[in-house]
CSV table of C-alpha atoms in Angstrom, one decimal:
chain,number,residue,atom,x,y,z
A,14,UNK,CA,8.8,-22.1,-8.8
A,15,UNK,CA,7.1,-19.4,-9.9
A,16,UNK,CA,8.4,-16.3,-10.8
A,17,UNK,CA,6.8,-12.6,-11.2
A,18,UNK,CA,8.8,-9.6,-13.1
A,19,UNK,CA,7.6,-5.8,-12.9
A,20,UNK,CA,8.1,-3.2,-16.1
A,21,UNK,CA,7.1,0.3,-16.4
A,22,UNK,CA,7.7,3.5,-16.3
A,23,UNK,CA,10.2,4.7,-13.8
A,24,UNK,CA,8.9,8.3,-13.6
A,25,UNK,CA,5.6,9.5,-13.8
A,26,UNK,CA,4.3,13.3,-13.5
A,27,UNK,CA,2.0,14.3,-11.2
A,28,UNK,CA,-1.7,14.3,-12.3
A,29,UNK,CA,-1.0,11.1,-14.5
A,30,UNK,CA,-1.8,7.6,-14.7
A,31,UNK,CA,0.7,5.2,-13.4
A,32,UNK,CA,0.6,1.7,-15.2
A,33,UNK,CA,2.8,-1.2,-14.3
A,34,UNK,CA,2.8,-4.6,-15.7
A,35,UNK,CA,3.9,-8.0,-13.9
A,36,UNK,CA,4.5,-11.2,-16.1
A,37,UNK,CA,4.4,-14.1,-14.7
A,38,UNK,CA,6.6,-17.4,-15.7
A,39,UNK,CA,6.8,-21.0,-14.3
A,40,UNK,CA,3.2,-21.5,-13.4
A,41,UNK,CA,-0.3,-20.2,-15.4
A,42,UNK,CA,-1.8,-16.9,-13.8
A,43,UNK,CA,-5.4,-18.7,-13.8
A,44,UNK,CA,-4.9,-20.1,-10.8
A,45,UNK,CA,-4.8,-18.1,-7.6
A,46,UNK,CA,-5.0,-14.8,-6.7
A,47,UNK,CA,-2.4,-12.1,-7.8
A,48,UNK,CA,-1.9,-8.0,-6.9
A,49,UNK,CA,0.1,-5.3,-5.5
A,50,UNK,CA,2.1,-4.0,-3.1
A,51,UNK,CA,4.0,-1.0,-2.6
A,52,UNK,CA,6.5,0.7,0.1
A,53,UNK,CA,7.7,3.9,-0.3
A,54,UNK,CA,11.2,5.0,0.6
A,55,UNK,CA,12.2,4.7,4.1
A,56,UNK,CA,8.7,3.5,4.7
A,57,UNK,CA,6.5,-0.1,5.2
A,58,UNK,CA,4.7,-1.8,3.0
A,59,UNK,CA,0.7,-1.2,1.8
A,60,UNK,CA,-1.3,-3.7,-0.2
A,61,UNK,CA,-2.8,-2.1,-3.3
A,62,UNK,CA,-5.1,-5.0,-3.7
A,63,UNK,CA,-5.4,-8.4,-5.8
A,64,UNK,CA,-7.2,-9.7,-8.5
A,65,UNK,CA,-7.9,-13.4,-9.6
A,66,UNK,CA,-7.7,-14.7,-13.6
A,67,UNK,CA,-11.7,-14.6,-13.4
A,68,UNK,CA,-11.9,-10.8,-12.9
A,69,UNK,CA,-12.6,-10.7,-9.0
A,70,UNK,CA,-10.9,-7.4,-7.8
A,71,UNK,CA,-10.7,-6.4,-4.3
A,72,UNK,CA,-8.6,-2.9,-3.3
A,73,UNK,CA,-7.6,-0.8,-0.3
A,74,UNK,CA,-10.1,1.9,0.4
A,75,UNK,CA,-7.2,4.2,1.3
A,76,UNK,CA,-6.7,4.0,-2.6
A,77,UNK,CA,-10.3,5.9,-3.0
A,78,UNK,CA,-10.9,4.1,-6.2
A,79,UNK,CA,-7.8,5.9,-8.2
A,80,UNK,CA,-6.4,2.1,-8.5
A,81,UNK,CA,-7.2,-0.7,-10.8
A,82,UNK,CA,-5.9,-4.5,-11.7
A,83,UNK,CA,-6.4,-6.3,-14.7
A,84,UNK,CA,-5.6,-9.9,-16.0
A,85,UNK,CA,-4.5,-11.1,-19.5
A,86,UNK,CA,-4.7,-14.8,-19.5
A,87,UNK,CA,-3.2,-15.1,-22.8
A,88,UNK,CA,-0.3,-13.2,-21.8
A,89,UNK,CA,0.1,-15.0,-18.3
A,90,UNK,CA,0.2,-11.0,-16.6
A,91,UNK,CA,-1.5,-8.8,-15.0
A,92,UNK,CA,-1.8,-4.8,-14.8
A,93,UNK,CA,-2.0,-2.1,-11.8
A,94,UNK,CA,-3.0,1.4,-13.1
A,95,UNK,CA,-3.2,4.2,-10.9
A,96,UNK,CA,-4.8,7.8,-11.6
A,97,UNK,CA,-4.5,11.5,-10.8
A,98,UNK,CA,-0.8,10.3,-9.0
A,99,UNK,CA,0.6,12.6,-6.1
A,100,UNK,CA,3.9,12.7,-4.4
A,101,UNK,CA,2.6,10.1,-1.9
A,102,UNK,CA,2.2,7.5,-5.0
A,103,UNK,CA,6.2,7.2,-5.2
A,104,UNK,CA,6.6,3.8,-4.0
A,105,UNK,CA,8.6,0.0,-5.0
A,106,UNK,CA,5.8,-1.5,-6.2
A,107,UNK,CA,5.7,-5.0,-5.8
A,108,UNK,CA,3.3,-7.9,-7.6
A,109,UNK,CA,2.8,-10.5,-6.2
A,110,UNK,CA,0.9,-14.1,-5.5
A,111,UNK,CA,-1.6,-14.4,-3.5
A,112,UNK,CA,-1.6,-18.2,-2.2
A,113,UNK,CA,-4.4,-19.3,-0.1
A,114,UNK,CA,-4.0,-16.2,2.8
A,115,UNK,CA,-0.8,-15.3,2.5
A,116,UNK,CA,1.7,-14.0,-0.1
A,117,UNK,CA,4.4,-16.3,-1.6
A,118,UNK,CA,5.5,-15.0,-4.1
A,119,UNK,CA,7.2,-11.6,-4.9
A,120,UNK,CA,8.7,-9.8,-7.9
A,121,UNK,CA,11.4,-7.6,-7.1
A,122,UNK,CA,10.4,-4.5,-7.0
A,123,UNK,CA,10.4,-1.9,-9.3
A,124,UNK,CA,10.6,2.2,-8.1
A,125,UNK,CA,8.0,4.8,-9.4
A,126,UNK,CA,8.5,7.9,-8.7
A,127,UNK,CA,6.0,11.2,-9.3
A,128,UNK,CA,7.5,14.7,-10.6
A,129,UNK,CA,7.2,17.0,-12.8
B,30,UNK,CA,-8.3,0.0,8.0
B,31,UNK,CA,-5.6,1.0,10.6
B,32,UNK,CA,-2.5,-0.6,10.6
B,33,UNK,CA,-1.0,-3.4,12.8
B,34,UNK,CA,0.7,-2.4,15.1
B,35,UNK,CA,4.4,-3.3,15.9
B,36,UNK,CA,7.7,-2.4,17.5
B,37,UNK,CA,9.3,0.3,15.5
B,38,UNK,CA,13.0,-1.9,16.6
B,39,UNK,CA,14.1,-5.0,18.8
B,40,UNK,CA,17.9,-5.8,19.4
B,41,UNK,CA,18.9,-9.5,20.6
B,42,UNK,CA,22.9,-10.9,21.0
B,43,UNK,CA,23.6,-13.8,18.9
B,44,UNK,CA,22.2,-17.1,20.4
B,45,UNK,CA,19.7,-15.3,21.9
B,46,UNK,CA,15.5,-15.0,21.0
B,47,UNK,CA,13.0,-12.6,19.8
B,48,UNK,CA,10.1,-11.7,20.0
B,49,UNK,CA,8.0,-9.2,17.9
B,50,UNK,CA,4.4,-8.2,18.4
B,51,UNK,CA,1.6,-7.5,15.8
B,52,UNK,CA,-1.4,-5.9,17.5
B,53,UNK,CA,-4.7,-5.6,15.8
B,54,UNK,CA,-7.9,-5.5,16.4
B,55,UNK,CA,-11.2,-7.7,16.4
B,56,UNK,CA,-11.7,-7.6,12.5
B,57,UNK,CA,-7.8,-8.4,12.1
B,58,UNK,CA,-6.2,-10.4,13.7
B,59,UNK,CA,-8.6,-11.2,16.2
B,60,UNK,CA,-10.8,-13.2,14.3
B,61,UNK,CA,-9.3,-14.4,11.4
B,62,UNK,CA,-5.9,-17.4,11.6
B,63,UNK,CA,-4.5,-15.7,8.7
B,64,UNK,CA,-1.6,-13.8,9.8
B,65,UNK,CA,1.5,-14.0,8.2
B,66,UNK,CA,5.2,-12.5,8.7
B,67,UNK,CA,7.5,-11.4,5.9
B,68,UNK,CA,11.7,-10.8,6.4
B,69,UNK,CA,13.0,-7.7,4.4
B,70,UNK,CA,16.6,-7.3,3.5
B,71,UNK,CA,17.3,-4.1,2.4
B,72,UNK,CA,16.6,-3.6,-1.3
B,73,UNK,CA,15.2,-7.0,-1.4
B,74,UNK,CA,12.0,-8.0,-1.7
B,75,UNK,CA,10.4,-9.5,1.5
B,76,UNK,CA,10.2,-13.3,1.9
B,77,UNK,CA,7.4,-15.1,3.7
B,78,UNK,CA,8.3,-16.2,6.9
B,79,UNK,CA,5.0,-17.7,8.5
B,80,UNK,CA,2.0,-17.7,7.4
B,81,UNK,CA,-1.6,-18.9,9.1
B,82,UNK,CA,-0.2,-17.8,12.1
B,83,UNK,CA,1.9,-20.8,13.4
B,84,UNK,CA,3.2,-22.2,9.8
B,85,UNK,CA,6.6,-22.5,8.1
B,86,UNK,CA,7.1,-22.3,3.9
B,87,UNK,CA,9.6,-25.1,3.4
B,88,UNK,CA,12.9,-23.9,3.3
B,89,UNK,CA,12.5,-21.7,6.4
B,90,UNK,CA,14.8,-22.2,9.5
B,91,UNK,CA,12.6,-24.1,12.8
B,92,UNK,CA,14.3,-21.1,14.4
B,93,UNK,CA,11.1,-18.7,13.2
B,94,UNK,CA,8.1,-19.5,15.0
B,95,UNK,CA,4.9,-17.7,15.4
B,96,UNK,CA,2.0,-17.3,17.8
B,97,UNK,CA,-1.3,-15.5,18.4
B,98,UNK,CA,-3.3,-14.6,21.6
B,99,UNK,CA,-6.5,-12.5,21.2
B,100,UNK,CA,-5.6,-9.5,18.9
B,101,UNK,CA,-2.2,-10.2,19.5
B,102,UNK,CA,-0.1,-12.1,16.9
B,103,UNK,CA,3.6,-12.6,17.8
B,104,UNK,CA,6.6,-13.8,16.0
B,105,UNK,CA,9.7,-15.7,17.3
B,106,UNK,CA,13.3,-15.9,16.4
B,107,UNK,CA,15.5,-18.4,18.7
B,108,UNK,CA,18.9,-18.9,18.2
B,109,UNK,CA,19.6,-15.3,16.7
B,110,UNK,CA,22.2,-15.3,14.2
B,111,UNK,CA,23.6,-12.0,12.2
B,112,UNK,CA,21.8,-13.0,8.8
B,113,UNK,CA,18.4,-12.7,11.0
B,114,UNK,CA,19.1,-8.7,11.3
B,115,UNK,CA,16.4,-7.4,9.0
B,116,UNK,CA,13.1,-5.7,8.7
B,117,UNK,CA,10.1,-7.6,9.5
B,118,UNK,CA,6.2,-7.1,9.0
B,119,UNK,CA,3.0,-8.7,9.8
B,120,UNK,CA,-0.2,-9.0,7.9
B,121,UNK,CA,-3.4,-10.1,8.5
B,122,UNK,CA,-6.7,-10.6,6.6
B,123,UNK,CA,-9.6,-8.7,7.9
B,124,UNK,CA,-13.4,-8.5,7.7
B,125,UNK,CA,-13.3,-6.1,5.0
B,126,UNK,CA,-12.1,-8.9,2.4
B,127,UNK,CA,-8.6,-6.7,2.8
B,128,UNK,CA,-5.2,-7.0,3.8
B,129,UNK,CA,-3.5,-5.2,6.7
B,130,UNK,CA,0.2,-5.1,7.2
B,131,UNK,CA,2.1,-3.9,10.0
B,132,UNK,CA,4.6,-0.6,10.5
B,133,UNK,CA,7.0,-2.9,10.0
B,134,UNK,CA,9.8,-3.5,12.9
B,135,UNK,CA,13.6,-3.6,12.1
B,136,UNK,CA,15.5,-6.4,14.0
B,137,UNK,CA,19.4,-5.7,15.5
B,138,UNK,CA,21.6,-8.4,15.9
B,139,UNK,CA,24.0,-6.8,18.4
């Protein structure tokens, strides 16, 4: 069973660069797909987008290219950094797998939030 | 993309069915079998419920079923019990190599 863990920064000021990391344990991150989702408070849920070991990245437009994912193989994780951060970018964010079309596995969640 | 669109609530009385609609469009839902639904207990992380439209991850009750028609996808609970009372969303893959969920529809087990 695998399992996916989120760490980062719980507060981030506006204008900055929000970086999260998701480690993955119980099965290798070169197989399948993997990315992000968020949900701000109160609100539903938004794919960020996914990435596979191999580098292929796709992303929401609604993002306008402030977001990118990475993969470290050797590490078994993978990265979502997000720039020039608003108000609107306090979310959970949630990694997870990507298996075949749909997503199976989730971390739990961890909470940005953006102020000064 | 737009997203799906769903129910903002649905109530049911224990015993009773469900049903929740996920309306898309012909890039969505429409053309692709890849909808899935996801059950969110508050401050949990959502669990997969169905996915390709009509299938159950082991370890979920027969009592969650799911459908699509045209645009439409649709997602069934028979048998309502209390643990059921949650927030659900739909996804779907689209023509845009993206993924589009739903608003998201909270479910009241009266």
């Amino acid at each position: 069973q695998v399992q996916l863990l989120e760490s980062g920064p719980g507060l981030v000021k506006p204008s900055e660069t929000l970086s999260l990391t998701c480690s993955v344990s119980g099965g290798s991150i070169s197989v399948h797909y993997w990315g992000w989702i968020r949900q701000p408070p109160g609100k539903g849920l938004e794919w960020i987008g996914n990435i596979h070991s191999s580098g292929i990245t796709n992303y929401n437009p609604s993002l306008k290219s402030r977001g990118t994912i990475s993969v470290d193989t050797s590490k078994n994780e993978f990265s979502l950094a997000v720039t020039s951060v608003t108000a609107a970018d306090t979310a959970v964010y949630f990694c997870v797998r990507l298996f075949n079309w749909q997503f199976d596995s989730w971390g739990r969640g961890t909470l940005v939030s953006v102020s000064s | 993309q737009s997203a799906l669109t769903q129910p903002a609530s649905v109530s049911g009385s224990p015993g009773q069915s469900i049903t929740i609609s996920c309306t898309g469009t012909s890039s969505d839902v429409g053309s692709y079998n890849y909808v899935s639904w996801y059950q969110q207990h508050p401050g949990k992380a959502p669990k997969l419920m169905i996915y390709d439209v009509t299938k159950r991850p082991s370890g979920v009750s027969n009592r969650f079923s799911g459908s699509k028609s045209g645009n439409t996808a649709s997602l069934t609970i028979s048998g309502l019990q209390g643990e059921d009372e949650a927030d659900y969303y739909c996804t779907s893959y689209t023509s845009s190599n993206a993924w589009v969920f739903g608003g998201g529809t909270k479910l009241t087990v009266l």
